Amino acid sequence: MSVDILAIGSHPDDIELSCGGTVAKLVQQGYKVALADLTQGELGTRGSRETRAQEAEAASKILNVLTRRNLGIPDGNIQVNQENLAKVVQLIRELEPRLLLIPISQDRHPDHGHTHQLCREAWFYAGLEKIATSLNGVPQKAFRPDRYYEYMQWYESGVSFVVDVSDTFDIKMKAVRAYTSQFHNPESKEPETVLSQPEFLDLIEVRGRYYGRRIGVNYGEPFLSFFPLGIKDMFDLVQWKK
């Protein structure tokens, strides 16, 4: 199986919260999109690994992605080591994505920063012929995606471009709300967290509106790129209009 885009997050719901609108838009544009969670989110205050797996499956169906994987790395212990690096390299070589979407390098949750480093190193090492991996006993070929872009999570960093997700923002929020254990639910008896406060989902919407208005549309999702961004026509850029 080969895909066009592989989005990777630390925990189930990270991708939906950060770039779910972009994922939904890419799918609608006809691209083959895959998602991968490094952990099962088992250290989360609310929910369990079983409920979060069910929620991730439901969210994936809403986004209509081709496949979703979980690499089973321990939550709260995403070490940048050879074992975990091999898992991500193996996944990249199996799916052969043209683009990776990964977290920014520094964030409130340490797992997010560790995920960034692991994915960035795997992006490079997956292209080295002499690093051997196999899938189901069959040796894999070296493969490196064209590039990776970094999505924003709790912290915000420099923005290289903003994707217009006005047409898919409702799909994003529906996918986010599939994680009923994590977000505001007045019937829940579990402890409250920052994410379970009713204002948290309002913050996600406000952020979407903020970045959307920065480019003159209703909703947007920001990304950071350390690669130069080439354009063929300057009038293709989405900008504020008078």
Backbone as a ProteinNet text record, in pm:
[ID]
protein_1_A
[PRIMARY]
MSVDILAIGSHPDDIELSCGGTVAKLVQQGYKVALADLTQGELGTRGSRETRAQEAEAASKILNVLTRRNLGIPDGNIQVNQENLAKVVQLIRELEPRLLLIPISQDRHPDHGHTHQLCREAWFYAGLEKIATSLNGVPQKAFRPDRYYEYMQWYESGVSFVVDVSDTFDIKMKAVRAYTSQFHNPESKEPETVLSQPEFLDLIEVRGRYYGRRIGVNYGEPFLSFFPLGIKDMFDLVQWKK
[TERTIARY]
83.6	0	88	57.3	126.7	22.8	59.3	-32	36.1	-41.3	14.1	63.1	-13.3	18.2	6.1	103.7	97.7	107.9	3	4	29.9	124.2	165.1	143.5	84.1	63.9	111.1	126.4	168.4	55	-65.3	-179.8	-301.5	-394.5	-521	-584.8	-627.7	-692	-595.2	-462.6	-366.3	-382.5	-393.3	-402.8	-533.1	-642.7	-773	-772.5	-720.4	-720.1	-633	-521.4	-421.9	-440.2	-469.6	-477.8	-587.5	-693.6	-803.3	-873	-882.1	-943.1	-860.6	-729.2	-639.5	-648.8	-652.4	-666.4	-795.5	-906.4	-1034.7	-1032.1	-965.4	-957.5	-875.9	-764.2	-680.7	-757.4	-835.1	-916.2	-1017.6	-1084.4	-1182.5	-1118.4	-992.1	-922.1	-875.9	-899.6	-867.1	-734.3	-665.9	-539.3	-562	-469.6	-474.6	-402.5	-476	-423.6	-425.2	-315.2	-305.2	-271.4	-316.7	-285.9	-211.7	-129	-60.4	-47.4	-82.6	-63.7	50.6	145	257.6	216.3	124.7	83.1	-67.5	-113.7	-257	-321.5	-242.3	-295.7	-337.7	-270.3	-313.5	-288.6	-204.5	-179.6	-277.8	-366.1	-463.4	-549.8	-582.4	-663.3	-800.5	-854.5	-988.2	-980.4	-1072	-1076.1	-975	-974.2	-881.8	-826.3	-727.9	-672.4	-779.5	-872.1	-977.2	-1075	-1118.4	-1212.6	-1146.5	-1021.3	-953.3	-931	-908.8	-896.4	-1028.8	-1139	-1270.9	-1298.5	-1261.4	-1283	-1197.9	-1074.2	-985.9	-1041.8	-1099.4	-1158.9	-1278.4	-1360	-1476.2	-1433.3	-1331.3	-1281.8	-1224.2	-1155.4	-1096.6	-1203.9	-1316.7	-1427.2	-1487.6	-1494.7	-1547.5	-1455.7	-1326.1	-1229.3	-1215.5	-1258.2	-1256.4	-1115	-1021.1	-883.5	-871.2	-763.6	-744.1	-713.1	-628	-589.7	-539.6	-545.1	-488.6	-412.5	-291.5	-206.8	-177.9	-147.2	-98.8	28.5	137.7	267.3	292.8	203.2	213.4	332.2	387.2	495.5	434	498.7	438.8	409	288.3	249.1	336.5	381.4	467.9	611.3	642.9	777.8	816	793.8	830.4	979.7	1059.2	1203.1	1252.9	1349	1412	1526	1492	1591.3	1579.3	1667	1671.3	1544.5	1487.9	1367.4	1250.3	1227.9	1117	1144.4	1269.5	1305.3	1276.4	1307.2	1282.7	1133.5	1048.7	904.4	853.8	902.4	855.5	914.7	1041.4	1103.8	1028.9	996.8	923.1	789.2	718.5	588.4	602.5	702.1	724.9	755.7	838.6	874.7	757.5	669.4	551.3	453.2	424.5	320.4	372.4	502	565.7	491.2	468.7	397.8	485.9	423.8	497.4	525.1	433	446.1	419.3	490.6	462.5	408.9	310.8	264.4	299.4	382	433.1	419.8	429.6	418.3	537.9	517.7	629.6	726.4	843.9	952.8	938.7	866.6	850.8	704	656.8	517	499	379	348.1	367	320.4	334	467.8	554.8	685.6	676.7	571.2	556.4	553.4	497.6	485.7	622.4	708.2	843.3	923.3	907.2	977.8	927.9	797.8	742.6	801.2	814.3	875.4	1014.7	1097.4	1235.1	1240	1155	1153	1111.8	1009.3	960.7	1060.9	1123.1	1219.7	1339.8	1387.4	1499.3	1457.3	1336.4	1288.7	1271.7	1227.1	1214.5	1348	1456.5	1588	1638.5	1637.5	1697	1621	1492	1414.8	1468.1	1542.9	1597.6	1736.3	1792.7	1927.4	1922.9	1985.9	1983.2	2038.5	2139.2	2208.3	2141	2030.8	1951.1	1843.7	1854	1767.2	1643.2	1527.9	1403.4	1328.7	1233.4	1153.7	1009	918.7	776.8	727.2	677.3	631.8	741.5	864.5	977.3	1034.4	976.4	1024.4	1104.5	1228.7	1308.7	1239.9	1247.8	1187.8	1290.5	1242	1327.9	1337.9	1451.6	1468.5	1370.1	1314.3	1219.9	1217.9	1228.2	1219.5	1111.3	1012.9	913.2	979.9	912.2	968.5	1003.8	915.3	939.7	837.9	856.8	759.8	721.4	597.2	547.6	503.6	521.2	492.8	362.5	273.5	147.4	158.1	74.3	75.5	-14.3	29.6	-53.3	-80.6	-39.7	-69.5	7	136.4	217.4	208.7	228.4	229.7	367.9	413	547	535.3	650	646.6	560.8	485.9	394.4	448	463.2	509.2	392.2	284.3	166.1	43.9	-72.6	-200.6	-289.1	-345.8	-436	-578.7	-646.7	-787.3	-871.6	-928.1	-1010.3	-1155.8	-1195.8	-1332.5	-1437.4	-1414.7	-1513.3	-1510.3	-1405.5	-1393.8	-1383.5	-1401.4	-1387	-1494.1	-1614.5	-1720.7	-1685.3	-1622	-1579.1	-1472.2	-1379.4	-1273.6	-1336	-1431.6	-1489.3	-1573.5	-1636.2	-1710.4	-1614.3	-1497.5	-1396.2	-1340.4	-1317.7	-1269.7	-1370.7	-1498.1	-1601	-1624.1	-1566.9	-1574.2	-1500.7	-1408.8	-1334.3	-1415.4	-1526.2	-1618.6	-1558.8	-1461.3	-1400.8	-1310.6	-1261.7	-1159.4	-1214.5	-1326.8	-1375.8	-1503.1	-1555.9	-1665.1	-1783.4	-1819	-1933.1	-1995.6	-2107.6	-2166.8	-2207.7	-2218.9	-2257	-2137.4	-2017	-1897.3	-1872.7	-1830.4	-1795.7	-1644.6	-1569.1	-1422.6	-1369.5	-1245.3	-1188.9	-1182.6	-1197.3	-1189.3	-1042.7	-1021.8	-889	-901.4	-788.6	-791.2	-875.1	-861.4	-932.8	-1082.3	-1121.9	-1263.2	-1344.5	-1279.2	-1352.2	-1429.3	-1552.4	-1629.5	-1562.2	-1478	-1411.9	-1302.4	-1255.7	-1143.2	-1181.3	-1295.1	-1335.5	-1367.5	-1410.6	-1426.9	-1292.1	-1185.7	-1051.6	-1009.1	-1039.7	-1005	-1074.7	-1199.9	-1273	-1217.6	-1187.1	-1131.3	-997.3	-914.3	-785.5	-806.5	-901	-930.8	-976.5	-1061.1	-1107.5	-992.9	-907.7	-795.6	-705	-662.2	-571.5	-643.5	-773.1	-847.6	-852.2	-880.8	-888.7	-753.5	-646.4	-512.5	-490.2	-563.3	-548.8	-678.8	-772.6	-893.5	-1000.7	-1000.5	-1104.1	-1164.9	-1260.7	-1330	-1248.2	-1183.2	-1106.7	-974.7	-869.8	-740	-663.2	-568.2	-478.6	-334.7	-251.2	-114.8	-14.1	88.7	198.5	330.8	434.8	570.9	650.6	731.1	815.7	957.1	1053.7	1193.7	1245.8	1156.8	1190.5	1142.3	1214.9	1163.5	1035.2	940.8	813.3	812	805	805.9	665.9	644.4	514.9	538.1	440.2	450	380.1	283.5	205.8	174.3	223.8	202	55	-27.5	-168.6	-245.8	-173.9	-237.1	-243.3	-166.7	-164.6	-298.1	-346.5	-469.8	-434.1	-493.1	-460.4	-586.1	-569.2	-677.4	-709.5	-838.3	-879.1	-942.4	-922.6	-978.6	-1131
-118.9	0	125.1	219.4	347.4	458.9	565.1	676.6	806.4	911.9	1043.2	1116	1104.7	1177.9	1084.3	1093.8	1022.9	1126.9	1137.4	1226.5	1142.6	1187.8	1112.5	1197.8	1138.1	1206	1120.4	1182.2	1108.5	1022.9	1082.8	1017.4	1025.3	930.5	944.6	1078.1	1153.1	1285.8	1400	1377.2	1484.8	1533.9	1443.1	1480.3	1555.5	1502.6	1566.2	1709.5	1730.7	1864	1961.4	1912.2	2001.5	2023.5	1917.8	1931.7	1845.9	1822.1	1739.9	1799	1932.4	1996.5	1977.3	1982.8	1960.9	1817.2	1722.2	1581.1	1560.2	1614.2	1598.4	1662.5	1776.9	1844.8	1763.5	1709.1	1627.4	1505.9	1444.7	1330	1372.6	1486.2	1534.7	1570.2	1609.5	1642.2	1518.4	1402	1277.4	1215.7	1271.8	1215.2	1098.1	1005.3	891.1	930	929	977.5	865.5	852.5	757	832.6	780.3	837	733.1	781.3	690.4	757	683.6	728.3	646.7	713	639.7	561	617.6	552.2	529.7	457.1	433.7	534.3	630.9	731.5	676.3	568.8	497.8	573.6	676.7	754.9	870.3	888.2	996.1	983.8	1097.7	1098.1	1036.2	1059.6	1010.6	903.3	810.9	706.3	596.1	496.5	384.2	357.8	270.3	239.2	178	103.7	42.2	147.7	237.7	339.9	434.7	466	557.8	493	362.6	292	296.1	277.4	284.7	425.5	525.5	664.7	700.2	650.6	677.5	614.8	495.8	431.2	511.3	560.5	639.7	769.4	834.9	959.1	934.8	823.2	790.1	772.2	712.3	694.8	829.6	920	1053.6	1126.7	1115.6	1180.6	1107.2	979.9	897.9	868.9	847.6	817.8	672.2	643	509.4	405.9	443.3	351.6	431.1	369.3	429.3	321.5	354.2	258.3	307.6	214.9	249.5	169.8	239.4	173.3	115.3	140.1	75.2	117.2	235	287.4	334	309.6	346.7	496.4	527.9	666.3	724.5	847.8	910.3	861.9	778	722.2	703.1	808.3	803	834.2	730.9	748.8	751.4	838.2	842.4	742	616.3	509.5	425	328.3	249.2	165.6	115.1	33.5	115.6	231.9	315.7	375.6	409.9	463.3	360.8	235.2	128.8	114	132.3	122.3	228.9	351.2	459.9	444.9	407.5	384.5	275	167.3	56.4	104.5	187.9	238.8	327.9	415.9	504.5	422.9	322.1	239.3	155.1	116.5	39.3	127	246.6	330.7	425.1	451.1	534.6	667.1	745.3	872.3	976.6	1060	1170.6	1279.6	1298.5	1401.9	1343.1	1396.5	1366	1491.2	1474.5	1580	1536.3	1616.3	1578	1695.4	1671.3	1781.4	1876.2	1998.2	2091.1	2039.7	2099.3	2042.6	2064.7	2168.5	2194.1	2216.8	2151.7	2167.3	2141.3	2168.6	2152.4	2008.2	1913.4	1771.2	1721.2	1668.8	1620.8	1517.5	1435.1	1334.9	1397.5	1517.5	1581.2	1617.1	1673.4	1705.9	1582.2	1476.4	1351.2	1288.6	1301.8	1251	1325.7	1457	1535.5	1483.2	1467.4	1424.5	1285.1	1195.8	1059.1	1058.8	1135.8	1138.9	1206.4	1312.3	1383.2	1294.2	1220.5	1130	1013.1	961.5	850	893.8	1016.8	1069.8	1057.6	1093	1087.9	944.8	870.1	736.9	637.9	662.4	572.7	571.4	675.2	684.2	625.3	570.4	514.5	364.4	326.8	187.9	89.9	131	37.1	21.5	89.8	64.9	-36	-155.1	-265.8	-276.2	-287	-319.3	-421.3	-488.9	-586.2	-578.7	-625.3	-631.2	-770.7	-840.1	-978.8	-1066.1	-1041.5	-1121.7	-1083.7	-982	-938.9	-809.1	-804.7	-682.5	-564.3	-448.3	-327.6	-246.1	-174.4	-83.7	50.4	115.5	249.6	344.9	434.4	532.9	654.2	771.9	895.7	986	1028.8	1123.6	1251.9	1321.3	1443.8	1543.3	1558.8	1652.5	1631.2	1703.4	1698.9	1841.1	1856	1982.9	1961.9	2065.3	2055.2	2126.3	2056.1	2116.9	2166	2263.8	2325.8	2247.7	2240.8	2179.7	2283	2258.5	2355.9	2485.5	2473.9	2591.9	2628.3	2755.5	2802.6	2855.9	2828.9	2869.6	2950.2	2973	3045.1	2972.7	3047.7	2989.5	3011.9	2904	2913	2924.9	2853.6	2862.9	2820.5	2863.2	2829.9	2764.7	2649.8	2578.6	2627	2664.1	2703.2	2578.6	2565.7	2448.3	2489	2599.4	2648.7	2543.5	2469	2371.6	2241.2	2218.6	2091.1	2108.3	2230.4	2251.3	2177.1	2170	2095.1	1946.9	1893.2	1752.7	1735.7	1828.3	1824.2	1817.8	1908.3	1914.1	1790.6	1733.7	1609.7	1497	1493.5	1392.5	1413.6	1538.7	1569.2	1521.2	1548.6	1511.8	1361.2	1286.5	1140.4	1089.8	1170.1	1133.4	1177	1111	1152.8	1141.5	1054.3	1039.2	1156.9	1227.8	1329.2	1470.3	1497.8	1635.4	1650.2	1769.2	1801.2	1706.2	1643.4	1553.1	1566.1	1637.6	1661.3	1533.2	1423	1296.6	1216	1260.4	1186.2	1199	1090	1087.8	1090.6	1099.6	1097.9	1235.9	1242.2	1371	1471.1	1597.7	1702.7	1726.7	1763.3	1799.6	1930.5	1981.3	2101.6	2077.8	1959	1929.2	1908.6	1865.5	1836	1958.9	2071.3	2194.6	2236.3	2285.3	2322.8	2430.2	2513	2620.5	2570.4	2446.8	2399.6	2388.3	2330.2	2317.6	2454.1	2548.2	2685.7	2741.6	2708.5	2753.9	2698.9	2572.6	2512.9	2588.3	2623.5	2697.1	2838.1	2904.7	3040.1	3038.2	2939.7	2930	2910.3	2823.7	2802.5	2931.5	3007.8	3134.8	3235.8	3237.5	3332.3	3309.9	3185.4	3158.8	3170.8	3143.8	3164.8	3311.6	3396.1	3539.1	3596.7	3533.2	3580.8	3570.5	3478.9	3465.1	3500.7	3559.6	3608.3	3505.9	3395.3	3292.7	3267.4	3175.1	3152.1	3071.6	2964.7	2878.7	2838.1	2829.8	2788.8	2706.1	2626.8	2549	2581.1	2619	2663	2549.2	2567.2	2471.2	2544.8	2477.3	2528.4	2440.8	2504.2	2429.3	2483.4	2392.6	2432.5	2413.2	2370.6	2360.2	2486.4	2535.4	2647.7	2607	2698.5	2671.7	2740.5	2662.4	2718.5	2738	2844.7	2869.1	2903.6	2871.2	2902	3032.7	3072.3	3192.1	3261.8	3382.8	3454.6	3483.4	3482.5	3509.9	3387	3273	3154.8	3162.3	3252.6	3265	3318.3	3259.7	3308.4	3426.1	3541.3	3660.1	3737.8	3831.7	3925	4001.1	4022.7	4102.6	4232.9	4337	4466.1	4462.7
0	0	0	-85.2	-83	-69.9	0.4	23.8	-18.9	-23.4	-56.2	68	178	300.3	419.4	509.9	637.4	748.8	830.5	946.8	1070.8	1153.9	1272.5	1396.6	1499.8	1627.4	1742.3	1858.1	1977.6	2032.5	2038.5	2101.6	2010.2	2022.7	1951.9	1989.6	1894.9	1898.4	1867.4	1874.6	1844.4	1700.7	1607.9	1466.7	1440.6	1495.5	1473.6	1525.2	1645.1	1704.6	1626.7	1574.3	1515.7	1366.6	1293.1	1147.4	1087.3	1165.3	1116.5	994.9	990.4	874.5	749.1	763.1	649.9	601.3	695.4	658.3	579.1	630.8	562.3	423.9	412.5	283.3	183.8	228.6	140.6	89.5	178	136.8	31.2	54.7	-41.7	-176.6	-172.6	-296.1	-371.6	-314.1	-382.3	-344.2	-244	-200.8	-105.4	-107.1	-15.8	112.6	222.5	350.4	453.5	527.1	637.3	765.4	877.7	1008.7	1091.7	1183.9	1275.8	1411.9	1516.4	1654.4	1713.5	1775.9	1833.3	1957.3	2038.2	2162.3	2161.6	2261.1	2276.6	2371.2	2419.9	2509.9	2644.5	2687.2	2807.5	2937.3	2934.5	3056.1	3072.7	2977.8	2987.4	3111.7	3173.2	3295.2	3271.5	3154.6	3122	3012.6	3018.9	2918.1	2945.7	2857.4	2866	2727.4	2718.7	2586.8	2496.1	2555.2	2474.7	2421	2508.6	2462	2362.5	2383.3	2292.2	2156.1	2154.3	2025.9	1950.4	2022.4	1959.1	1906.7	1985.5	1944.4	1822.7	1820.7	1706.7	1579.8	1592.9	1476.6	1425.6	1518.4	1479.1	1411.4	1465.6	1406.6	1267.7	1250.1	1120.5	1014.2	1053.8	959.8	921.7	1017.5	988.4	890.9	911.3	822.7	689.7	686.6	565.5	515.8	611.1	573.3	530.3	460.1	403.5	510.6	606.1	713.4	832.2	949.5	1070.7	1145.6	1187.5	1257.7	1399.4	1488.3	1621.6	1645.2	1677.3	1689.7	1828.3	1924	2054.1	2138	2112.4	2196.9	2328.7	2443.8	2572.1	2582.5	2625.7	2649.9	2761.7	2743.7	2842.5	2837.5	2740.8	2732	2585.2	2506.4	2364.6	2353.7	2368	2364.2	2219.9	2195.5	2063.9	2067.3	2040.6	2043.9	1917.6	1903.5	1780.7	1760.7	1868.9	1857	1801.9	1860.9	1815.6	1677.8	1653.5	1522.3	1413.5	1441.3	1342.7	1314.7	1416.9	1397.5	1301.3	1317.7	1231.5	1091.4	1083.1	952.3	877.4	945.6	883.5	829.9	907.3	864.3	740.9	742.2	627.4	502.2	516	399.8	351.3	441.7	400.8	322.4	374.9	316.3	206.9	205.8	104	79	184.4	165.8	97.7	18.2	-43.4	58.6	153.7	256.2	393.9	494	634.1	702.2	789.1	878.3	1019.1	1089.7	1220.5	1317.8	1450.3	1547.1	1538.6	1592.2	1604.4	1710.5	1714.5	1794.9	1944.8	1987	2130	2161.3	2268.7	2304.3	2453.5	2503.2	2645.4	2690.2	2611.1	2644.8	2591.7	2678	2631.7	2519.4	2520.4	2414.4	2276	2265.1	2134	2077.5	2163.1	2118.4	2082.7	2162.3	2133.9	2003.5	1979.2	1854.1	1735	1749.3	1641.8	1609.6	1713.7	1690	1628.1	1678.2	1626.4	1479.2	1446.1	1307.5	1214.6	1262.2	1177.5	1147.2	1248.1	1224.4	1135.7	1157	1074.5	929.9	907.9	771.3	698.3	766.2	701.4	688.5	798.4	797.7	709.7	686.8	600.5	458.4	422.3	287.5	271.8	379	372.2	340.5	232.2	185.4	288.2	363.5	451.9	587.9	609.8	730	691.4	745.8	704.7	793	728.8	797.8	712.8	775.1	700.3	747.4	662	694.9	662.2	763.2	746.2	686.3	730.3	685.9	551.2	486.1	354.6	370.2	321.1	332.4	262.6	326.3	270.1	193	94.2	18.5	89.5	72.6	128.5	61.3	140.9	86.5	178.8	119.8	198.1	138	217.9	167.6	117.5	27.4	-29	80.2	177.1	287.1	397.6	506.8	616.7	654.3	699.7	751.3	895.1	977.4	1120	1154.9	1223.1	1266.1	1410.5	1444.8	1577.4	1673.5	1800	1903	2011.7	2135.4	2241.9	2219.8	2192.1	2164.4	2016.9	1989.2	1851.6	1818.3	1698.5	1656.9	1529.4	1463.3	1337.9	1236.3	1158.4	1061	920.6	845.1	706.5	609.2	639.3	554.2	633.9	587.9	650.8	546.1	580.2	488.7	512.3	406.1	414.3	436.8	556.7	588.6	614.4	555.3	577.5	542.4	435.1	388.7	466.8	546	617.4	768.8	817.9	961.4	1040.2	986	1054.5	1064.6	960.7	965.7	1073	1079.5	1182.4	1321.3	1349.3	1483.2	1513.3	1412.1	1432.7	1469.4	1402.8	1434.7	1574.5	1612.5	1748.1	1851.8	1827.5	1924.8	1931.2	1837.7	1846.9	1970.9	2022.7	2144.1	2266	2287.4	2392.4	2531.9	2549.3	2682.1	2716.7	2616.9	2640.8	2656.2	2591.5	2587.9	2669.7	2671.7	2763.6	2745.9	2856.2	2860	2998.7	3009.9	3142.5	3214	3142.5	3204.6	3254.4	3222	3262.6	3412.4	3473.3	3615.8	3637.2	3528.4	3539.6	3578.7	3627.7	3669.4	3554.2	3588.6	3487.7	3448.6	3323.6	3274.1	3197.2	3151	3068.6	2943.9	2883.5	2759.4	2781.8	2901.3	2923.5	2960.1	2981.9	3008.3	2883	2897.6	2777.9	2694.8	2758.7	2686.6	2592.2	2613.4	2532.6	2385.5	2355.7	2216.1	2156.1	2240.9	2192.6	2148	2223.9	2189.1	2052.9	2026.5	1897	1784.2	1805	1701.6	1684.5	1796.7	1788.8	1715.7	1745.5	1676.2	1526	1490.4	1348.8	1281.9	1350.3	1294.7	1284.4	1387.2	1387.9	1267.2	1246.9	1134.9	1000.9	1000.5	878.3	839.5	937.1	906.6	868.5	914.9	877.3	727.3	661.4	516	443.3	518	453.7	428.3	504.8	490.2	628	635.4	762.8	863.3	816.9	907.2	842.6	924.2	872.9	974.3	925.4	1011.1	972.7	1071.4	1043.4	1040.5	958.4	949	941.9	987.1	980.9	885.7	799.7	706.5	711.8	722.1	711.4	570	481.7	340.4	269.5	171.4	91.7	20.6	15.1	-49.5	-185	-291.5	-425.9	-479.9	-553.9	-616.8	-763.7	-848.1	-989.8	-1025.2	-942.4	-971.9	-840.4	-820.2	-695.2	-669.8	-776.8	-759.7	-711.3	-700.8	-643.9	-491.6	-432	-287.3	-236.3	-128.7	-66.2	23.8	-0.1	75.5	109.4	201.4	229.1	101.5	79.7	-35.3	13.4	-63.1	-26.3	-38.4
[MASK]
++++++++++++++++++++++++++++++++++++++++++++++++++++++++++++++++++++++++++++++++++++++++++++++++++++++++++++++++++++++++++++++++++++++++++++++++++++++++++++++++++++++++++++++++++++++++++++++++++++++++++++++++++++++++++++++++++++++++++++++++++

